[in-house]
Tab-separated table of C-alpha atoms in Angstrom:
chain	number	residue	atom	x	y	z
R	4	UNK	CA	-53.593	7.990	-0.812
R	5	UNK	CA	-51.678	8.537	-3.838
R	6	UNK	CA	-49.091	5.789	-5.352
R	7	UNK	CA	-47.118	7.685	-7.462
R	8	UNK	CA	-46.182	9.756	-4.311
R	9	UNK	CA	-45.439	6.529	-1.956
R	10	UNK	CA	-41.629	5.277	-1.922
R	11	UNK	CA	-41.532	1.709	-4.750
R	12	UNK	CA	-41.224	-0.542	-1.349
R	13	UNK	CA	-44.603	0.610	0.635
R	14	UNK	CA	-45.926	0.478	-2.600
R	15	UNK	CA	-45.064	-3.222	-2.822
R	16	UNK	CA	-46.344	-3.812	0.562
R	17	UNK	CA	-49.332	-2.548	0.167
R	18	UNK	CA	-49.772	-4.665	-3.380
R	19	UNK	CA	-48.887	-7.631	-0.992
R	20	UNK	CA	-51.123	-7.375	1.327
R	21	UNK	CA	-54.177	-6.608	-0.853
R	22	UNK	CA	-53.114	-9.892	-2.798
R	23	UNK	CA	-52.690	-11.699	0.794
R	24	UNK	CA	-54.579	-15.097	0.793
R	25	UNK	CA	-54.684	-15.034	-3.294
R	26	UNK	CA	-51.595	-17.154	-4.312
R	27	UNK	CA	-52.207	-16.331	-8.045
R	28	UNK	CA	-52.484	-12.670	-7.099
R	29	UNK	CA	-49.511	-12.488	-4.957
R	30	UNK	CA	-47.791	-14.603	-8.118
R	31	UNK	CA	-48.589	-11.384	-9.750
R	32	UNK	CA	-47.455	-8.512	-7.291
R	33	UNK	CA	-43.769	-10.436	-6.614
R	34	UNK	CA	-42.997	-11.173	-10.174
R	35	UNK	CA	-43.291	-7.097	-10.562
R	36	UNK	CA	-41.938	-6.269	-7.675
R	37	UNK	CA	-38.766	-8.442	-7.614
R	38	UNK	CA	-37.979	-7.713	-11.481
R	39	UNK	CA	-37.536	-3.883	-10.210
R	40	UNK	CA	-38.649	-1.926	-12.860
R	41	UNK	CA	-42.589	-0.981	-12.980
R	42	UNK	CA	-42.855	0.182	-9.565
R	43	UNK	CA	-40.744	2.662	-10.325
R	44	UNK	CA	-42.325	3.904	-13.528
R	45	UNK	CA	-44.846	6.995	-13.377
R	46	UNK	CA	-46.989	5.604	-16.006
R	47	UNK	CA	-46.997	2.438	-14.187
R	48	UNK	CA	-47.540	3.548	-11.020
R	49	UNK	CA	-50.859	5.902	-12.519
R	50	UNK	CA	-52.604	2.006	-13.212
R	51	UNK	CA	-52.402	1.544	-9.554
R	52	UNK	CA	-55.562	2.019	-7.559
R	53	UNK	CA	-54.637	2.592	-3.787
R	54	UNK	CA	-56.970	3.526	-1.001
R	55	UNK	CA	-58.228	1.843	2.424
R	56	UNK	CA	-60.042	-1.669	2.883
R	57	UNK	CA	-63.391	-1.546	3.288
R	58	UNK	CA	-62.971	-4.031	6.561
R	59	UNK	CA	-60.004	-3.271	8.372
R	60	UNK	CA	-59.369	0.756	7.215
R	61	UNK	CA	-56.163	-0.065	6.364
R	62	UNK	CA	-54.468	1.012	3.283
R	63	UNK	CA	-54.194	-1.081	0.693
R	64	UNK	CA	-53.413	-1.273	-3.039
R	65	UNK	CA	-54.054	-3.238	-6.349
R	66	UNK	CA	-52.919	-2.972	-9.905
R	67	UNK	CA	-55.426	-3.040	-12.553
R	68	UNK	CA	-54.040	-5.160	-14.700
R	69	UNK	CA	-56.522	-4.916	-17.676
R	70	UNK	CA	-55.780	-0.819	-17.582
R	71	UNK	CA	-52.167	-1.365	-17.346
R	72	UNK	CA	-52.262	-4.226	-20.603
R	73	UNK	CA	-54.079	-1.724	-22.834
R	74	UNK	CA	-51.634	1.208	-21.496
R	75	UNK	CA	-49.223	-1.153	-22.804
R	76	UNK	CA	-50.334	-1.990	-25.976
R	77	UNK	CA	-51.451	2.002	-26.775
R	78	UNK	CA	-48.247	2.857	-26.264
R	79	UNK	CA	-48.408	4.649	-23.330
R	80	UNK	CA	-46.433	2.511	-20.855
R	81	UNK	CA	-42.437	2.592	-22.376
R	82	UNK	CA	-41.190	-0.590	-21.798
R	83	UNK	CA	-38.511	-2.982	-23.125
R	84	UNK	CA	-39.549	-6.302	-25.149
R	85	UNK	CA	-38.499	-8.344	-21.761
R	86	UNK	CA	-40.440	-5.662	-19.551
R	87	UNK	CA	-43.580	-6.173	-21.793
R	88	UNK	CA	-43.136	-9.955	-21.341
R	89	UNK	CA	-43.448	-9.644	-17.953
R	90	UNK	CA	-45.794	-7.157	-17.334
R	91	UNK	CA	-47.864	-9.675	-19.538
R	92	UNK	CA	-47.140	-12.507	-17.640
R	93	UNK	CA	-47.823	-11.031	-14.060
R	94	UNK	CA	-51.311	-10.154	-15.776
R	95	UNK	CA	-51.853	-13.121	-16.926
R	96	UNK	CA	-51.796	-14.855	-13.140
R	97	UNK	CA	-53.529	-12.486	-11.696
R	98	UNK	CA	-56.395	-12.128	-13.918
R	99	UNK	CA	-57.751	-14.857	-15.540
R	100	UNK	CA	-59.335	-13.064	-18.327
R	101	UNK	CA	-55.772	-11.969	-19.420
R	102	UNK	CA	-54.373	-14.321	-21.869
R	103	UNK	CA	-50.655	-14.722	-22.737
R	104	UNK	CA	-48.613	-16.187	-25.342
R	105	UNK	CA	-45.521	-18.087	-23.824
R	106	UNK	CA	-44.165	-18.964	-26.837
R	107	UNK	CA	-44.119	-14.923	-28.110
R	108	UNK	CA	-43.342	-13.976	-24.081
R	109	UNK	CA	-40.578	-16.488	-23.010
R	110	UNK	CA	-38.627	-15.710	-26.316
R	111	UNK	CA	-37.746	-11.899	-25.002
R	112	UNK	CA	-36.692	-12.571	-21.443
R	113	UNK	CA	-32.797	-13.282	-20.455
R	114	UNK	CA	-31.796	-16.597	-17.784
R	115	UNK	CA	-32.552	-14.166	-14.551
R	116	UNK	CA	-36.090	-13.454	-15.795
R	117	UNK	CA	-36.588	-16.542	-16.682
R	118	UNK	CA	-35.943	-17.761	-13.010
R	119	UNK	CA	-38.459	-14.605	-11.670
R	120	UNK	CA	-41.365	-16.088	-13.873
R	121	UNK	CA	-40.216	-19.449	-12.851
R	122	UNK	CA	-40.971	-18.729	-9.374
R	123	UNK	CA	-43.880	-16.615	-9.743
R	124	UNK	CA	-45.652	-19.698	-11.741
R	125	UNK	CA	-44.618	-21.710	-9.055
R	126	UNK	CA	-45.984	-19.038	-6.266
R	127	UNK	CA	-49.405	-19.236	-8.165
R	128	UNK	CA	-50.027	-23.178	-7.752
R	129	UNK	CA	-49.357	-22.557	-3.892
C-alpha cells in the first residue's frame, strides 16, 4: 500500500486506527488531520509508513514523526510558520522524545489553530 496514492480521508482513517487505544497518539493524527493541510502534501505524505497489522491483516498507517521533524527542519517539507507549529506540536504528543517550544510555537498560530491544539492537548490527557 502506498499513501501518497490513497485519497487524504482513508489516509486519515487508517492514521486513526493505528493510533486507536493511544489517546496521545490519536492527539497527534486529529490535530493533522482536522487542520487540513499535511495530508494533502506529497512530501508529507512520503513520511508516512502504511502497510498491514501484523495481528489483524488489516491496513494500517503511522506517521513517523521524527522523519517528518528533520524533513522539516532540512527544508524539505514547505510549510508556513503556523503549519510548522503544528506539525511540531502533533509530534510532540505523539512522541515523547520530540520536544517543543510553546512559547516559539503558540506565537505563529491564528484563534482557529489555537482551538485545534486546544483540543488535541485535551484529546491526549483522555
Amino acid at each position: 500500500m502506498n499513501a501518497g496514492a490513497l485519497p487524504a480521508g482513508q489516509l486519515a482513517c487508517l492514521l486513526y486506527d493505528a493510533a486507536d487505544g493511544l489517546c496521545a497518539d490519536v492527539a497527534a493524527v486529529m490535530l493533522i488531520d482536522r487542520h487540513g493541510h499535511f495530508l494533502h502534501q506529497p512530501a508529507f505524505r512520503r513520511l508516512i509508513a502504511a502497510g498491514s497489522s501484523i495481528t489483524t491483516g488489516q491496513p494500517l498507517a503511522v506517521i513517523r514523526w521524527t522523519a517528518a521533524i528533520h524533513a522539516l527542519e532540512a527544508g524539505q517539507l514547505p510549510a508556513s510558520g503556523s503549519e510548522q507549529a503544528i506539525l511540531r506540536i502533533a509530534a510532540s504528543l505523539a512522541d515523547p522524545s520530540i520536544a517543543v517550544r510553546l512559547r516559539e510555537n503558540l506565537g505563529n498560530l491564528d484563534a482557529r489553530n489555537i482551538a485545534l491544539v486546544t483540543d488535541a492537548i485535551t484529546a491526549a490527557n483522555g
